[in-house]
PDB file of C-alpha atoms in Angstrom:
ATOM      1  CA  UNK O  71     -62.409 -72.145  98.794  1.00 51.00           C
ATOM      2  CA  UNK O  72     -62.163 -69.105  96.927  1.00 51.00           C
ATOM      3  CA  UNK O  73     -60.303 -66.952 100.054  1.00 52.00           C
ATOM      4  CA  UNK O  74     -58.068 -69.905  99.931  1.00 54.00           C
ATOM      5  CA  UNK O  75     -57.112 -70.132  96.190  1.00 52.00           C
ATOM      6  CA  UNK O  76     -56.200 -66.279  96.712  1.00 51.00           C
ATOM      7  CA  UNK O  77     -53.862 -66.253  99.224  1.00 53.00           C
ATOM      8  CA  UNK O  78     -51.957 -69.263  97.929  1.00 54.00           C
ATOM      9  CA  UNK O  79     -50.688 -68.039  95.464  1.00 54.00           C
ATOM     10  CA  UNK O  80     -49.055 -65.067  97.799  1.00 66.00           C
ATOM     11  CA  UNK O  81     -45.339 -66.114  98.496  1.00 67.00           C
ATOM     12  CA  UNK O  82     -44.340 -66.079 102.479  1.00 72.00           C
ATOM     13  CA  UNK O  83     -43.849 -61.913 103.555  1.00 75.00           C
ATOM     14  CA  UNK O  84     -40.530 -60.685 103.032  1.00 73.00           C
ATOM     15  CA  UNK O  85     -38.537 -61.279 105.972  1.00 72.00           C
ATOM     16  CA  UNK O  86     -37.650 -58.048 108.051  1.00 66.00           C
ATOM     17  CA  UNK O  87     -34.357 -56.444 107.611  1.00 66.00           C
ATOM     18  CA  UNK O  88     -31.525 -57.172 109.871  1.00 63.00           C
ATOM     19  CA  UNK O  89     -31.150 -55.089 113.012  1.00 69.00           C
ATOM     20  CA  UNK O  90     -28.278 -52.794 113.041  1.00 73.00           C
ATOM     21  CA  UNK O  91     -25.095 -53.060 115.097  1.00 75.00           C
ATOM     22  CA  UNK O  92     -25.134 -50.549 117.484  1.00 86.00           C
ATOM     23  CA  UNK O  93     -21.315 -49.092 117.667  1.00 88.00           C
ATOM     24  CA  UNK O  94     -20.912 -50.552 121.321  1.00 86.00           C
ATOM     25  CA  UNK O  95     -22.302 -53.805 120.122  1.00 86.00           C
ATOM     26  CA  UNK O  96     -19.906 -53.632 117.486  1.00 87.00           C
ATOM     27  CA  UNK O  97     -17.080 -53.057 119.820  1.00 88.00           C
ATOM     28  CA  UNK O  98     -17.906 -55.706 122.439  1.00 86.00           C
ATOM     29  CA  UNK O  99     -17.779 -58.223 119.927  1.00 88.00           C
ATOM     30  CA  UNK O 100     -14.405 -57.223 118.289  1.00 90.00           C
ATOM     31  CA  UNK O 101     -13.335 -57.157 122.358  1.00 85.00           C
ATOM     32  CA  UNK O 102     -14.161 -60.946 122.599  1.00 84.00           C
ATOM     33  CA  UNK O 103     -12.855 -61.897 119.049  1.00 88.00           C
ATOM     34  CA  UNK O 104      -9.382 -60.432 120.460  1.00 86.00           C
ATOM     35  CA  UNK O 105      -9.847 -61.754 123.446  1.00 78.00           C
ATOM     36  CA  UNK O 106     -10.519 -65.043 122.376  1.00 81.00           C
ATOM     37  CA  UNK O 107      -7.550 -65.135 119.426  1.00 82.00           C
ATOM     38  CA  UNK O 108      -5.164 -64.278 122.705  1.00 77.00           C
ATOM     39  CA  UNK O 109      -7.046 -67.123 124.468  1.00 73.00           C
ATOM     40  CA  UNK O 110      -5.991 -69.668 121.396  1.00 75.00           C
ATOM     41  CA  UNK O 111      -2.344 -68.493 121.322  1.00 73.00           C
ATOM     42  CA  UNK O 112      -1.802 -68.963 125.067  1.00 68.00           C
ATOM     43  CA  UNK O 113      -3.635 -71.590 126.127  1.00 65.00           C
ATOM     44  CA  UNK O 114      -2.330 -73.646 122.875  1.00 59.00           C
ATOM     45  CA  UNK O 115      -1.642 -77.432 123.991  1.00 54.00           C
ATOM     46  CA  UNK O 116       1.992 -78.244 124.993  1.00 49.00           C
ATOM     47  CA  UNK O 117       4.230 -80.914 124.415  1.00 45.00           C
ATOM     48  CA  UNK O 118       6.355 -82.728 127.041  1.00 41.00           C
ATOM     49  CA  UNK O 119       9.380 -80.369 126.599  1.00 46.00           C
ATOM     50  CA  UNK O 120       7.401 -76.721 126.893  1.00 46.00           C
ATOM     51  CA  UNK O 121       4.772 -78.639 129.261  1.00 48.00           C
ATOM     52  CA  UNK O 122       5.275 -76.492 132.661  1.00 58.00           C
ATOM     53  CA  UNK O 123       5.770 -78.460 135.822  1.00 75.00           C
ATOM     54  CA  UNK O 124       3.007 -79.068 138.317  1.00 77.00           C
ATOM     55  CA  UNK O 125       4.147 -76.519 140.609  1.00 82.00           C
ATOM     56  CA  UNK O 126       3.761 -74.219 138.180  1.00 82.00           C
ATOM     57  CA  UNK O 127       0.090 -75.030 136.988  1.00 82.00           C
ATOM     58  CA  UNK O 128       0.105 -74.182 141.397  1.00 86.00           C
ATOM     59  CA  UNK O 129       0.872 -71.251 141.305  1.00 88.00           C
ATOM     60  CA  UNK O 130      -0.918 -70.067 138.208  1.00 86.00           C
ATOM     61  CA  UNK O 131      -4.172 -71.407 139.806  1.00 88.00           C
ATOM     62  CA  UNK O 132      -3.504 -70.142 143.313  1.00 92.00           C
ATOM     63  CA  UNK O 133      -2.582 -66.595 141.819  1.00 92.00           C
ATOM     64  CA  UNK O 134      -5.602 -66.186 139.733  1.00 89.00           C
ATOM     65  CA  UNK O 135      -8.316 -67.519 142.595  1.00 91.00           C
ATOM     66  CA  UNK O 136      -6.508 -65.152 145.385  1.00 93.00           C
ATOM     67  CA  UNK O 137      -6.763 -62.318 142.141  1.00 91.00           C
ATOM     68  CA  UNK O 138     -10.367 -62.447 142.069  1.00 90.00           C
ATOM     69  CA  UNK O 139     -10.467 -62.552 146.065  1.00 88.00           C
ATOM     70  CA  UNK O 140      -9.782 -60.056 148.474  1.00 86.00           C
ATOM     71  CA  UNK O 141      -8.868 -62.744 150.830  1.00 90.00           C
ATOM     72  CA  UNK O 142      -9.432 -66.451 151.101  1.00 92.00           C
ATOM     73  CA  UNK O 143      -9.058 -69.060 154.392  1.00 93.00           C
ATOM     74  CA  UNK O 144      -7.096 -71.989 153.360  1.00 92.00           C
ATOM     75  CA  UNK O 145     -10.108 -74.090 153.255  1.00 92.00           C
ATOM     76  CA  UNK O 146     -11.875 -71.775 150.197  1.00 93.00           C
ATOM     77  CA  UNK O 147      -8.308 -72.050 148.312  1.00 91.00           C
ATOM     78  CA  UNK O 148      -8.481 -75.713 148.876  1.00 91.00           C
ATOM     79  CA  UNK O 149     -11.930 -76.303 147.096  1.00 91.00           C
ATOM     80  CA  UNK O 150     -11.219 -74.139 144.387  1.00 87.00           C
ATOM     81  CA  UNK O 151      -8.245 -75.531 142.994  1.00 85.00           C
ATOM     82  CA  UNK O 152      -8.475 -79.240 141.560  1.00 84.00           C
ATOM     83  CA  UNK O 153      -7.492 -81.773 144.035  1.00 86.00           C
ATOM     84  CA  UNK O 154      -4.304 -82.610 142.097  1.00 82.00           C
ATOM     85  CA  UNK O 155      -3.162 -79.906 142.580  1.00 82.00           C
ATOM     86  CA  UNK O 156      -3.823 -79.553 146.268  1.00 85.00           C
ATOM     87  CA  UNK O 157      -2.108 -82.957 147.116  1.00 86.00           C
ATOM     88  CA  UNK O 158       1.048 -81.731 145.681  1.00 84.00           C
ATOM     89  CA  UNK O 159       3.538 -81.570 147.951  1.00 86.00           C
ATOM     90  CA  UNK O 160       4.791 -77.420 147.722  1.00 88.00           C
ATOM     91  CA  UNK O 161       0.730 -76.380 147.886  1.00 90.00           C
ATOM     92  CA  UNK O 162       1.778 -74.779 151.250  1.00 92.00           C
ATOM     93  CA  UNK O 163       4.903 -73.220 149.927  1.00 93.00           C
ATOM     94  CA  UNK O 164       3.274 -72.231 147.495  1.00 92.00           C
ATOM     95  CA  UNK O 165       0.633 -70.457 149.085  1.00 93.00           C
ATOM     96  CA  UNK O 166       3.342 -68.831 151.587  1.00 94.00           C
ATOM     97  CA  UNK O 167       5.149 -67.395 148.623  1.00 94.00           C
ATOM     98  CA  UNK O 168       2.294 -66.170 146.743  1.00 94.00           C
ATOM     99  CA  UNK O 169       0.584 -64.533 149.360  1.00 94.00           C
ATOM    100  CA  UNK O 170       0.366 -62.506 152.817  1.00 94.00           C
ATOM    101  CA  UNK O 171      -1.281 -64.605 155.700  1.00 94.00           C
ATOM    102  CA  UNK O 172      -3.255 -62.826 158.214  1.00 93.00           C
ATOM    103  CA  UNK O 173      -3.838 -64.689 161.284  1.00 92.00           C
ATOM    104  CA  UNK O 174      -6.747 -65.572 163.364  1.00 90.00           C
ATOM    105  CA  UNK O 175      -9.087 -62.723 165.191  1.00 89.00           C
ATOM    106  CA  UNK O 176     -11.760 -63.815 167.563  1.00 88.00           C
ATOM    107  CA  UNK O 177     -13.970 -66.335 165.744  1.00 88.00           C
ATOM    108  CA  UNK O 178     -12.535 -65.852 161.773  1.00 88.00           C
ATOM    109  CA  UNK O 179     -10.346 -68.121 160.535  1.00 91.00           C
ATOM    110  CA  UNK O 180      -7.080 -67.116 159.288  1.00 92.00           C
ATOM    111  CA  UNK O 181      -7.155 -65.434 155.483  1.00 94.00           C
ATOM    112  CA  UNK O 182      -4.344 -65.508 152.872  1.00 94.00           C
ATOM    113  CA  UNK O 183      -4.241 -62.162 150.262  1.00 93.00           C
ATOM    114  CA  UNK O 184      -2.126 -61.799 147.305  1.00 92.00           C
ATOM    115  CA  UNK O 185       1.412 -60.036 147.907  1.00 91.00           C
ATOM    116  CA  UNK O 186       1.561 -57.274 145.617  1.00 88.00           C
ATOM    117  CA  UNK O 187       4.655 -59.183 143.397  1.00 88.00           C
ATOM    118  CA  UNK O 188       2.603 -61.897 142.758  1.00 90.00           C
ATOM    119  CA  UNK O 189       0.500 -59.686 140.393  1.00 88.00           C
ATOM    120  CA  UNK O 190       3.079 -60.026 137.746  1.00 86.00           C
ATOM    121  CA  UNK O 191       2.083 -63.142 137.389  1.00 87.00           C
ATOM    122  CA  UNK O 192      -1.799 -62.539 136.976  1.00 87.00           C
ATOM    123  CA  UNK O 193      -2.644 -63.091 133.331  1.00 84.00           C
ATOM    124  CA  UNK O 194      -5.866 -61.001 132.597  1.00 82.00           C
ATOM    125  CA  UNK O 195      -6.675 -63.198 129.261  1.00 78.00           C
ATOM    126  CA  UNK O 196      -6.928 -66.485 131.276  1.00 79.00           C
ATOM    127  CA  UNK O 197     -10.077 -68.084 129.565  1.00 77.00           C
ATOM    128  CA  UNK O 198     -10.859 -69.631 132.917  1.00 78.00           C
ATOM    129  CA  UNK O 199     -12.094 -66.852 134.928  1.00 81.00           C
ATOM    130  CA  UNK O 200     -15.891 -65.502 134.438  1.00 84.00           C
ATOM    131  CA  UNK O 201     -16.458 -61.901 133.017  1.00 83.00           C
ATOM    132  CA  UNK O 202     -17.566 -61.043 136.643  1.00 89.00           C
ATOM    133  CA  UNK O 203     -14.056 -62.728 138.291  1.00 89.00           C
ATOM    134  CA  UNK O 204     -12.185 -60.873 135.920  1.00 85.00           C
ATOM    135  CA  UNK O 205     -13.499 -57.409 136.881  1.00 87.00           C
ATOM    136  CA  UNK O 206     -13.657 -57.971 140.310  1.00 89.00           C
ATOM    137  CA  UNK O 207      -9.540 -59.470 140.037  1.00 87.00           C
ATOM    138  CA  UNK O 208      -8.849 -56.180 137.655  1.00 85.00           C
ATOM    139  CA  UNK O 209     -10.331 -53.685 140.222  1.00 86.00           C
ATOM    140  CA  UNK O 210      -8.409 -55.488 143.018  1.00 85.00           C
ATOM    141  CA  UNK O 211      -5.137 -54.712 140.825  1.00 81.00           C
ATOM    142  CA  UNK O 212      -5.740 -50.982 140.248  1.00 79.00           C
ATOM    143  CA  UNK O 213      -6.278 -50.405 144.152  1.00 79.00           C
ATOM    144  CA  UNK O 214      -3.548 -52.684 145.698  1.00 75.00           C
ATOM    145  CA  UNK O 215      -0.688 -53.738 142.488  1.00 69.00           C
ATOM    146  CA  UNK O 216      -1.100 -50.954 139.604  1.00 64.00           C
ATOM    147  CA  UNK O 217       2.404 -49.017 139.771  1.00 63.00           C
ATOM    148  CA  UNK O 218       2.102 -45.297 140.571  1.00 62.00           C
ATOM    149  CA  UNK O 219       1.732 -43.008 137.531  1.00 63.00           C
ATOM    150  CA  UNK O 220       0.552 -45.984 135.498  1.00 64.00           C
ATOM    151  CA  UNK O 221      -2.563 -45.424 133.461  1.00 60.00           C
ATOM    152  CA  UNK O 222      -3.325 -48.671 131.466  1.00 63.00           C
ATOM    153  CA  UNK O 223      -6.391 -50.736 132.353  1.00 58.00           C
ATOM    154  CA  UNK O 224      -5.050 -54.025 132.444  1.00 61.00           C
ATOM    155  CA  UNK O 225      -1.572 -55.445 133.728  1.00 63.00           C
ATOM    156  CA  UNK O 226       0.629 -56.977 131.245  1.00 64.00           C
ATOM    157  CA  UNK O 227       0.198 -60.538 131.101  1.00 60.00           C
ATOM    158  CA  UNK O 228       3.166 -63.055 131.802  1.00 60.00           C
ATOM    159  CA  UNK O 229       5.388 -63.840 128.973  1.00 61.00           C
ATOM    160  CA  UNK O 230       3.568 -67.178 127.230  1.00 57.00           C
ATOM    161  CA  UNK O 231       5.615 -70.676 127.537  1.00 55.00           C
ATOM    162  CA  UNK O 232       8.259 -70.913 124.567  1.00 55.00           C
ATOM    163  CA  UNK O 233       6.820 -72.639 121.603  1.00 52.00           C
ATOM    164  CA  UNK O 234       8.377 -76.052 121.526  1.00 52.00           C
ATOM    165  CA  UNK O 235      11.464 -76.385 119.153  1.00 54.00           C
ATOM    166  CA  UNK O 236       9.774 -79.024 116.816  1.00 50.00           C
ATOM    167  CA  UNK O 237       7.440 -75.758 115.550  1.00 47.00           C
TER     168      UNK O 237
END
């Protein structure tokens, strides 16, 4: 009992100091804070005058999966966009405009790639696409779409949809 009565009075140990942010810690987390703040701003909800059409919500979809692609048959395209979106009546125009079709050899299927102007529309702060899709859509752009002479790391993202006129 008396081992007990000692060590009750003793208060819990002090807890352990904090770890320290490591610099690159540090500067990964301001990365995401930005990246999310851009996220918030451009991904805002829309009202029915600044909502884009359905063609474009297409096209934004179709340019971002074929992005993170080197090339895609129509039937990988197909299941990676929502079904809406596939039963809309330009998908196939749309798909012809944003990128190059390759046909047919021997036993592969036919393969659509991105045309090199339908980078400017690839949006490199879409909160949609994984850290892994990103880099693999961002590596795609500095071998096939970054302009000669151009050193930046990322492309400049499409200009947002106007704020609506109420705001």
């Amino acid at each position: 009992a008396g081992a007990t009565a000692g060590t009750a009075g003793q208060g819990a140990p002090p807890p352990s100091p904090a770890p320290a942010v490591t610099e690159h810690a540090a500067a990964v987390l301001i990365e995401d804070c930005i990246c999310f703040f851009i996220s918030l701003l451009r991904e805002r909800p829309t009202t029915p005058e600044s909502a884009p059409d359905a063609e474009a919500c297409l096209e934004r979809l179709l340019v971002h999966r074929l992005a993170c692609t080197a090339s895609a048959t129509h039937s990988e395209l197909v299941s990676a966009v929502p079904r809406r979106h596939v039963e809309h009546a330009q998908f196939d125009e749309v798909l012809t405009r944003l990128a190059r079709y390759s046909p047919p050899r021997g036993l592969q299927q036919g393969t659509y790639s991105m045309r090199p102007e339908s980078w400017a529309k690839f949006d490199p702060f879409l909160p949609y696409l994984s850290r892994a899709e990103l880099h693999r859509a961002l590596d795609r752009w500095h071998q096939d779409a970054r302009p000669a002479g151009d050193s930046s790391t990322l492309p400049s993202p499409p200009e947002p949809a106007p704020l609506p006129r109420a705001l």
